[in-house]
Coordinates of C-alpha atoms in Angstrom, one line a residue:
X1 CA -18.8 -31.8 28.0
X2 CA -16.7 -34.9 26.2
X3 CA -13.5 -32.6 27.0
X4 CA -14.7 -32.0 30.8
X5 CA -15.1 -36.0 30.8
X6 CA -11.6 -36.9 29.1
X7 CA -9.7 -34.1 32.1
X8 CA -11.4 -36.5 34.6
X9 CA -9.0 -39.5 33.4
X10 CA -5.2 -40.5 33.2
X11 CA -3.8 -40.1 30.0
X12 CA -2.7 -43.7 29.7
X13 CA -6.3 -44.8 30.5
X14 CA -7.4 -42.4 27.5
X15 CA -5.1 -44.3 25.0
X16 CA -6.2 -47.7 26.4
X17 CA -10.0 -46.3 25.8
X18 CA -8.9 -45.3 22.4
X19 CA -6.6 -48.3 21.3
X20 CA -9.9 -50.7 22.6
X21 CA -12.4 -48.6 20.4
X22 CA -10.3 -49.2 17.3
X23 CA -9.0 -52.9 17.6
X24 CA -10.1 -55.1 15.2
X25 CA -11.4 -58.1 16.4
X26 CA -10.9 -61.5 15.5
X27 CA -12.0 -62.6 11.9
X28 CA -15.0 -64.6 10.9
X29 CA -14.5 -68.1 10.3
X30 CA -17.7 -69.2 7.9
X31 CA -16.2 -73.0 7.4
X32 CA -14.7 -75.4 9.5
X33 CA -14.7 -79.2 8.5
X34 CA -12.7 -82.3 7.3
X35 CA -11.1 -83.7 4.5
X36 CA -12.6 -86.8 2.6
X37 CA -9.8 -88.5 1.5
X38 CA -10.5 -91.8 -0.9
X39 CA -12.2 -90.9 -4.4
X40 CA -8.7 -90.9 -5.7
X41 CA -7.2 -94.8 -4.2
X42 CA -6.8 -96.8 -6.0
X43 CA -3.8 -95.9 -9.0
X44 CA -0.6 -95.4 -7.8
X45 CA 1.1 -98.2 -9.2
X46 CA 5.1 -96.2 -10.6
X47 CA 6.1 -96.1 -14.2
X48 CA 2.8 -97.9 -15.0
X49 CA -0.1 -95.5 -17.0
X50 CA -3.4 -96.7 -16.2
X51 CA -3.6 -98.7 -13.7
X52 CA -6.8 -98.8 -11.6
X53 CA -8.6 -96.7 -14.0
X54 CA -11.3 -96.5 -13.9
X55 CA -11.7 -98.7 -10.4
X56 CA -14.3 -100.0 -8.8
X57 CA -16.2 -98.4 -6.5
X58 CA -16.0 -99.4 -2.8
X59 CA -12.7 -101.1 -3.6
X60 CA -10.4 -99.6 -5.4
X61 CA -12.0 -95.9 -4.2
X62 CA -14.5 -94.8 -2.5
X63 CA -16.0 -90.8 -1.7
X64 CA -17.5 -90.9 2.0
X65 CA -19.5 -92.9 4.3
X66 CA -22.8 -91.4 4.7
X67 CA -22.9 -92.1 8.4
X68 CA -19.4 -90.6 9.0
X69 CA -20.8 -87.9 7.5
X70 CA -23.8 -87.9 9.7
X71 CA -21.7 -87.9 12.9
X72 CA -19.5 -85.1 11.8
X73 CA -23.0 -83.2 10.9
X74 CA -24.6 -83.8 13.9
X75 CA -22.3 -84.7 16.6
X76 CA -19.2 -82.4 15.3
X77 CA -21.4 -79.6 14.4
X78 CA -19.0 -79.0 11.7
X79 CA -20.4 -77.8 8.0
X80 CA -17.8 -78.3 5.6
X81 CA -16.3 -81.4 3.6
X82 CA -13.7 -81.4 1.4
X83 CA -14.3 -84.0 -0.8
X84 CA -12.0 -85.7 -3.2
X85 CA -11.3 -87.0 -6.4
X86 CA -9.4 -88.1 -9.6
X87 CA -9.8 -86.0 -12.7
X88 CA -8.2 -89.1 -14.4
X89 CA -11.8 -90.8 -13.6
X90 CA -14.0 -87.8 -14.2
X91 CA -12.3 -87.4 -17.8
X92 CA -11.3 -91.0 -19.0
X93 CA -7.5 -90.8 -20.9
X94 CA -9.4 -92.0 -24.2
X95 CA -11.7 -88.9 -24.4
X96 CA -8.8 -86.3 -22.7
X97 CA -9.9 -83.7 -20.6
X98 CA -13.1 -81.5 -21.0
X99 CA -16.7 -82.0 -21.1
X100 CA -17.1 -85.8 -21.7
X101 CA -17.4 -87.4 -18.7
X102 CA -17.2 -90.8 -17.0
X103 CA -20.8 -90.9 -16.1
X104 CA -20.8 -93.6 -13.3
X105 CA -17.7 -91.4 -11.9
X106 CA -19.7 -88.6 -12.1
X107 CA -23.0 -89.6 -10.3
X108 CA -20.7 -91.4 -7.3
X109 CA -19.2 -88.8 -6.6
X110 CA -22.6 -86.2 -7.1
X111 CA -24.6 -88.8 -5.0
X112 CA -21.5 -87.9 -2.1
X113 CA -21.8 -84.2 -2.8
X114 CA -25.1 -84.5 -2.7
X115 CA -25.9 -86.0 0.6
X116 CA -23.7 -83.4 2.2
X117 CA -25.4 -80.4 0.9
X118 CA -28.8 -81.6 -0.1
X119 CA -29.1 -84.0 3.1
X120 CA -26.9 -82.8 5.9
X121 CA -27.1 -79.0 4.9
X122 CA -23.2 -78.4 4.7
X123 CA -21.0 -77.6 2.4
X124 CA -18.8 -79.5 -0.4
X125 CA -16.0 -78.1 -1.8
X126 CA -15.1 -80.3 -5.1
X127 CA -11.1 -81.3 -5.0
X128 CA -10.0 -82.5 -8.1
X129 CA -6.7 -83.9 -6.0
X130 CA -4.2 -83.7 -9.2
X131 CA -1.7 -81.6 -8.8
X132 CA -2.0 -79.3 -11.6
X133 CA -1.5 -82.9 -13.8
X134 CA -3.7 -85.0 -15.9
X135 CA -2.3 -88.1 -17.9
X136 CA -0.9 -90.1 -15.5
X137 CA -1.5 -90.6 -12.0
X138 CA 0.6 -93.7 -11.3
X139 CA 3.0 -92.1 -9.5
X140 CA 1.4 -88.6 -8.1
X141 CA 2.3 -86.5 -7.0
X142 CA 5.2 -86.7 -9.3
X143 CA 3.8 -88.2 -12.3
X144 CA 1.5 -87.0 -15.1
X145 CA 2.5 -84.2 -17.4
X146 CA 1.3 -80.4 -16.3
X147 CA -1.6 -79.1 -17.7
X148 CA -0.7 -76.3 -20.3
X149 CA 2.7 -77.0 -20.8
X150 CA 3.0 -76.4 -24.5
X151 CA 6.6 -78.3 -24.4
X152 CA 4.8 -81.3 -23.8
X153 CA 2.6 -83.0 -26.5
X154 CA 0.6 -84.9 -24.1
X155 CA -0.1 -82.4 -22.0
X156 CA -3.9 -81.2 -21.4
X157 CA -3.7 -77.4 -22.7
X158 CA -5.0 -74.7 -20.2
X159 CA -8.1 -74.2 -22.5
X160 CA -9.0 -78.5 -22.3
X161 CA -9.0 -77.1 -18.1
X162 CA -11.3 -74.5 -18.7
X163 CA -13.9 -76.2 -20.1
X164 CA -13.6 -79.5 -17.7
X165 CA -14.2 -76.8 -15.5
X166 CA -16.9 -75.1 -17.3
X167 CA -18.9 -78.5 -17.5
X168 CA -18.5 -79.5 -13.9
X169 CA -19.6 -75.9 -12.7
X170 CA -22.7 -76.3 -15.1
X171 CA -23.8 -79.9 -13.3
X172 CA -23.8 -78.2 -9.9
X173 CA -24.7 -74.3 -10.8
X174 CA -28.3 -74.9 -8.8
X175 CA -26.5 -76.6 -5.9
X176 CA -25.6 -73.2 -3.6
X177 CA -23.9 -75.5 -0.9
X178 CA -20.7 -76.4 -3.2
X179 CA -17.7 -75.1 -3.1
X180 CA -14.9 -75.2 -6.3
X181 CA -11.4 -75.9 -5.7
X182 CA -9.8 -75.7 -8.9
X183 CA -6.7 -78.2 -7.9
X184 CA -5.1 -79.6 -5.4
X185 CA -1.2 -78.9 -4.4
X186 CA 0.3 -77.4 -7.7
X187 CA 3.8 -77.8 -7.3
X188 CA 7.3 -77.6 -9.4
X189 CA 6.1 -75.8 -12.6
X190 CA 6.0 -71.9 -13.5
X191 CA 3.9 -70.0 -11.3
X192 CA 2.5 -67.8 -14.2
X193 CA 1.1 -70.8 -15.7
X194 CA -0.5 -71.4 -12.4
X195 CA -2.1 -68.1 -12.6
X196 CA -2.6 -69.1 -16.4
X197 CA -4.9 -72.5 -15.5
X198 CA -6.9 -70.9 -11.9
X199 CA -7.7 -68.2 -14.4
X200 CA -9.3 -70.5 -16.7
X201 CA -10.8 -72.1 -14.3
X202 CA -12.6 -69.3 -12.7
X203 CA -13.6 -68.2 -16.2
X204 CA -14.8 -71.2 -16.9
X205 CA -16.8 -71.6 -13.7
X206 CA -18.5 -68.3 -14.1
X207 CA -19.1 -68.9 -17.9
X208 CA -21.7 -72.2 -16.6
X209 CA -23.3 -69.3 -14.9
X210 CA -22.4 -70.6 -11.1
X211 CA -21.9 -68.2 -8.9
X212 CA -20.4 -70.0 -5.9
X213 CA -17.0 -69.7 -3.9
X214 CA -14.1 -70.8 -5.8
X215 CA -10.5 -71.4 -4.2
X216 CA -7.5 -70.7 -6.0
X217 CA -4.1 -72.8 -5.5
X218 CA -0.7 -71.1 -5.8
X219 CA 2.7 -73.2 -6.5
X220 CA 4.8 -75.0 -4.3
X221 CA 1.9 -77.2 -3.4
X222 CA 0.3 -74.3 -2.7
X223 CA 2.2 -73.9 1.0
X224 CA 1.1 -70.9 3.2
X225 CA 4.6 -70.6 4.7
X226 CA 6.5 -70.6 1.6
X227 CA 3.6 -68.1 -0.5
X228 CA 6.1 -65.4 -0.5
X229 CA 9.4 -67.4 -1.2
X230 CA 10.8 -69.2 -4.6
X231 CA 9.8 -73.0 -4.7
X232 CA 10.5 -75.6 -7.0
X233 CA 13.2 -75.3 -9.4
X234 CA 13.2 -71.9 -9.1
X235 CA 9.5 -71.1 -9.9
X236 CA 8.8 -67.4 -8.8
X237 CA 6.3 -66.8 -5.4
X238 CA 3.0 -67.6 -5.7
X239 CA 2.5 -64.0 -4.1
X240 CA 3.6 -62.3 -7.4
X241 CA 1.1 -63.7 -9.5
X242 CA -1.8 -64.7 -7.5
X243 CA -3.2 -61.0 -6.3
X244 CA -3.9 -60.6 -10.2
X245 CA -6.5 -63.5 -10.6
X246 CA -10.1 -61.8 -11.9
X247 CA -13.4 -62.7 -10.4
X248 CA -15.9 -61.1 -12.0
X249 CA -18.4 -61.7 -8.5
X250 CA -15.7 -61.3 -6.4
X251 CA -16.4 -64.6 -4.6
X252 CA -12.4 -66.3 -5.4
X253 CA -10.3 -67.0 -1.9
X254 CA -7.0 -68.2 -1.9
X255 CA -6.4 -72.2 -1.1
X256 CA -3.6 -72.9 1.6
X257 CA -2.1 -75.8 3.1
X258 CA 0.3 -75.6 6.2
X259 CA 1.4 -79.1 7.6
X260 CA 3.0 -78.6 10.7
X261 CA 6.1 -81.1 10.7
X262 CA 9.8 -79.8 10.5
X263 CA 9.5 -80.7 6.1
X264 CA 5.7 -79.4 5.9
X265 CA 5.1 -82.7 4.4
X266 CA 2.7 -84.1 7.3
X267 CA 4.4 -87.5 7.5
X268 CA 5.9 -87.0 10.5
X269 CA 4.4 -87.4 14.0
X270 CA 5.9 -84.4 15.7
X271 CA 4.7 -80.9 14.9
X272 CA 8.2 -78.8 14.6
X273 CA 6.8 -75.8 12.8
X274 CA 4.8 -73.2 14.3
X275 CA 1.8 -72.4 12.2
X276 CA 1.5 -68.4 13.3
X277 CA 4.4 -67.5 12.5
X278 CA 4.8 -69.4 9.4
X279 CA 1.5 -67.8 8.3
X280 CA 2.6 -64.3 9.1
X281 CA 4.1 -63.8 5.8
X282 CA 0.9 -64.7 3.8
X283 CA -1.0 -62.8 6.2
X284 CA 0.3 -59.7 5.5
X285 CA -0.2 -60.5 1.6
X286 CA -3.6 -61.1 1.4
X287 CA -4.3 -57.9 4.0
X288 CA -2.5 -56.1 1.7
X289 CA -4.2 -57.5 -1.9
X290 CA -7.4 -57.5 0.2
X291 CA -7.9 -61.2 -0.2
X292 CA -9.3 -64.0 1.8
X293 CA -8.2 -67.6 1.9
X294 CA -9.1 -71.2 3.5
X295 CA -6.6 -73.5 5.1
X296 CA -7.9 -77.0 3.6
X297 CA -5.0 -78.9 4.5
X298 CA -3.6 -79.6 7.4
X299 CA -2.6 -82.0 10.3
X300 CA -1.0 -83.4 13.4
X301 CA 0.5 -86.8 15.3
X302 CA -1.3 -88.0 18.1
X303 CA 1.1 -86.6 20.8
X304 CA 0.7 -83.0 22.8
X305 CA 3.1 -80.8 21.2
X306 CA 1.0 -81.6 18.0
X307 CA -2.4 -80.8 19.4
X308 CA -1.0 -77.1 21.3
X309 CA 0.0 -76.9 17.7
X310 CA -2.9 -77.5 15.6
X311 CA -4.8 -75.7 18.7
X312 CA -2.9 -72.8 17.6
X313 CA -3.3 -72.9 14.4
X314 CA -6.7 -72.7 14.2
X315 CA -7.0 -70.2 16.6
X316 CA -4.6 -68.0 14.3
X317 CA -6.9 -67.9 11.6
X318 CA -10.1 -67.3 14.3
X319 CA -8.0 -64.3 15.3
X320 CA -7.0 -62.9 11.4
X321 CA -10.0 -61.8 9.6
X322 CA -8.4 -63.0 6.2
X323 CA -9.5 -66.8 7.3
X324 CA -12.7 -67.0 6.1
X325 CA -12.2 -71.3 6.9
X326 CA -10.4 -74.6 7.6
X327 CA -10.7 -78.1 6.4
X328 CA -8.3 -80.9 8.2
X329 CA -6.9 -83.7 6.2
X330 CA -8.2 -86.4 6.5
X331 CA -11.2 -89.1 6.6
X332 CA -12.3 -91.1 4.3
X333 CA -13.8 -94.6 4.0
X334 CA -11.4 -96.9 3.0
X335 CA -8.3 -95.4 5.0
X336 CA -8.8 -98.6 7.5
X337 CA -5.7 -98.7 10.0
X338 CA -3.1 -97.0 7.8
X339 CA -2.6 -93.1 8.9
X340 CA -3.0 -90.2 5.9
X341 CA -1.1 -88.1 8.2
X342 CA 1.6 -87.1 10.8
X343 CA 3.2 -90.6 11.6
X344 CA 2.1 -94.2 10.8
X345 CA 0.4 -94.0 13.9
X346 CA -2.0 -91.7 14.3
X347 CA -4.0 -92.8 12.4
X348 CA -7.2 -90.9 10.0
X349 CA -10.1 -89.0 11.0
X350 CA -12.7 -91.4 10.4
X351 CA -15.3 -92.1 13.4
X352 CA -15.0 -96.1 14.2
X353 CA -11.3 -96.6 12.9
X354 CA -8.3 -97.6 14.7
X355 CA -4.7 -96.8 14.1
X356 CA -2.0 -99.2 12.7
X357 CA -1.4 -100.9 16.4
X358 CA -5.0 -101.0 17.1
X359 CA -5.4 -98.2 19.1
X360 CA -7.6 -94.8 18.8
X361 CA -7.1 -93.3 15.5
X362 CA -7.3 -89.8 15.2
X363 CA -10.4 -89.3 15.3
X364 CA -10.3 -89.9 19.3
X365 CA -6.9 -88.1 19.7
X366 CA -6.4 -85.1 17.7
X367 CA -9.9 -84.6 16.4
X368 CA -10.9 -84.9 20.5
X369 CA -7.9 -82.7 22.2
X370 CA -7.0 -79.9 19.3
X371 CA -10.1 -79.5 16.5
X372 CA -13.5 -80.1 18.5
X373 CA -12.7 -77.6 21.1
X374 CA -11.9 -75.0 18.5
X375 CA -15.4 -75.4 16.3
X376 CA -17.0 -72.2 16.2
X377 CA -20.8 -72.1 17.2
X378 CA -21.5 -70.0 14.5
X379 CA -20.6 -71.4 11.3
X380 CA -22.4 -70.3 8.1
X381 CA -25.4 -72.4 8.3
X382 CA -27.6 -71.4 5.1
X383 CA -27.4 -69.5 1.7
X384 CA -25.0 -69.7 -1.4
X385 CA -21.1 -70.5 -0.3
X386 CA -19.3 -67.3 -0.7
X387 CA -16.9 -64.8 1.7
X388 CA -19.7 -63.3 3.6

């Protein structure tokens, strides 16, 4: 009968039949959100160790304001923050880095995590925004000698990493709605000791017993277009090493950022770099590792090539089920006027704020024309962060 059925059609209506019964739709995206940019203000100060540590809190750095937070909960419909801060402060220099904490650090920056999980019923993922350094952020993201170089005698060794990590895991193992990002933008050392410190890391994590999503950074600030290319004084591609990390629960995704201006810096106001494209490279990769990854990074000037661009990025990783989320940089509370990305004057993402000239910030431009009409309606709403 099927047969009789099939006689009754072209043949080049048959294949279209066929090709739509084995297309794979678009992917899943589980997160979508914003980053919160300011638990790490406060230091940079060149050739000068120390300063603003450990700050005061609400002026030298600050986490989130709880009613931003509120409006991107309940207006935004969003479910994800990416929320910053400075290992530096979490570990003070005189203890080193490990399981002695700054305890005031610590519960300002828990009482943010906190509100966003426990209160607003989203998710956090913890950014420890150091660049694969600890010692000295004065002059990040240049400064501060990388953790688990054994040339260097003040370096933090990859094992000091694992336990920090161990220890913070521990203080949120009953909290389902965080999220672990073990660092932010590695960049300019060997990728095998990359591998070397996520590795720890995620042993560390799982060792405290919690069993939530981690993301893992590669080199070269941990770029999406350049994943399968040499970076940084000729460090090897984060794709040759990263495909070997081991998860025990299987619940590790890859952590990408993709700026969208002609240096992939996101200092510039004109997007000049098309994010598909760029992506195609690392798209292929994780298909073929059978990986997922996040894009928690990334940005656009307040202009319209920028917000077809960011439109189109976002819609990439709708469309490539290896996207399991996205996090755009950035908010925060004490950003004022000044603009954390894609030209002085855009402006950042926080609700209320106006750019350098006094005009809408980002917020009102790119937020409004490329990110809220890309929101999925069905973001992951409930249980333990993870890839499903």
């Amino acid at each position: 009968m099927k047969c009789d059925i099939l006689k009754m059609f072209p043949l080049s209506l048959i294949s279209l039949l066929a090709a739509a019964l084995f297309t794979v739709t678009g992917g899943k995206i589980l997160y979508a959100g914003v980053n919160e940019s300011g638990g790490e203000f406060g230091v940079f100060s060149p050739n000068n160790t120390g300063f603003g540590l450990p700050g005061r809190f609400n002026v030298d750095y600050a986490f989130i304001n709880k009613t931003t937070v509120d409006i991107f909960v309940d207006q935004e419909k969003i479910n994800f923050f990416r929320v910053t801060f400075l290992m530096e402060r979490m570990c003070p220099l005189a203890t080193g880095l490990g399981s002695r904490f700054n305890e005031t650090y610590f519960n300002e920056f828990a009482d943010a995590v906190n509100y966003i999980t426990n209160t607003k019923h989203a998710y956090a993922l913890l950014d420890p925004h150091n660049y694969m350094r600890y010692g000295d952020p004065s002059s990040q993201p240049f400064s501060g000698p990388i953790i688990g170089d054994t040339s260097d005698a003040n370096a933090a060794t990859t094992a000091q990493f694992k336990t920090f990590w161990q220890e913070l895991a521990r203080r949120f193992v009953n909290n389902p709605r965080v999220v672990f990002g073990i660092n932010n933008e590695p960049h300019t050392m060997p990728t095998d000791l990359i591998l070397a410190n996520d590795q720890a890391a995620i042993d560390g994590i799982r060792a405290a017993g919690a069993k939530q999503l981690i993301l893992a950074p590669g080199n070269g600030f941990t770029g999406g277009h350049s994943w399968t290319q040499v970076t940084g004084n000729g460090a090897a591609p984060s794709s040759d090493f990263m495909n070997k990390l081991v998860d025990p629960l299987h619940n590790t995704a890859i952590d990408i950022h993709e700026y969208l201006d002609v240096d992939f810096s996101g200092s510039h106001d004109e997007c000049a770099q098309p994010g598909p494209s760029n992506l195609a490279a690392l798209t292929q990769w994780l298909q073929d590792n059978n990986l997922k990854a996040m894009i928690t990074e990334f940005g656009g000037g307040n202009n319209q090539n920028c917000f077809q661009a960011v439109s189109d990025l976002i819609q990439y990783m709708a469309d490539n089920d290896v996207y399991i989320g996205w996090a755009i940089w950035a908010a925060g509370p004490i950003w004022g006027t000044a603009s954390p990305c894609c030209g002085a004057d855009t402006g950042s993402l926080e609700p209320g704020q106006v750019n350098d000239r006094g005009g809408p910030n980002a917020f009102q431009t790119v937020w409004a024309q490329a990110v809220r009409p890309n929101i999925p309606t069905d973001l992951k709403r409930s249980g333990t962060s993870g890839l499903s």
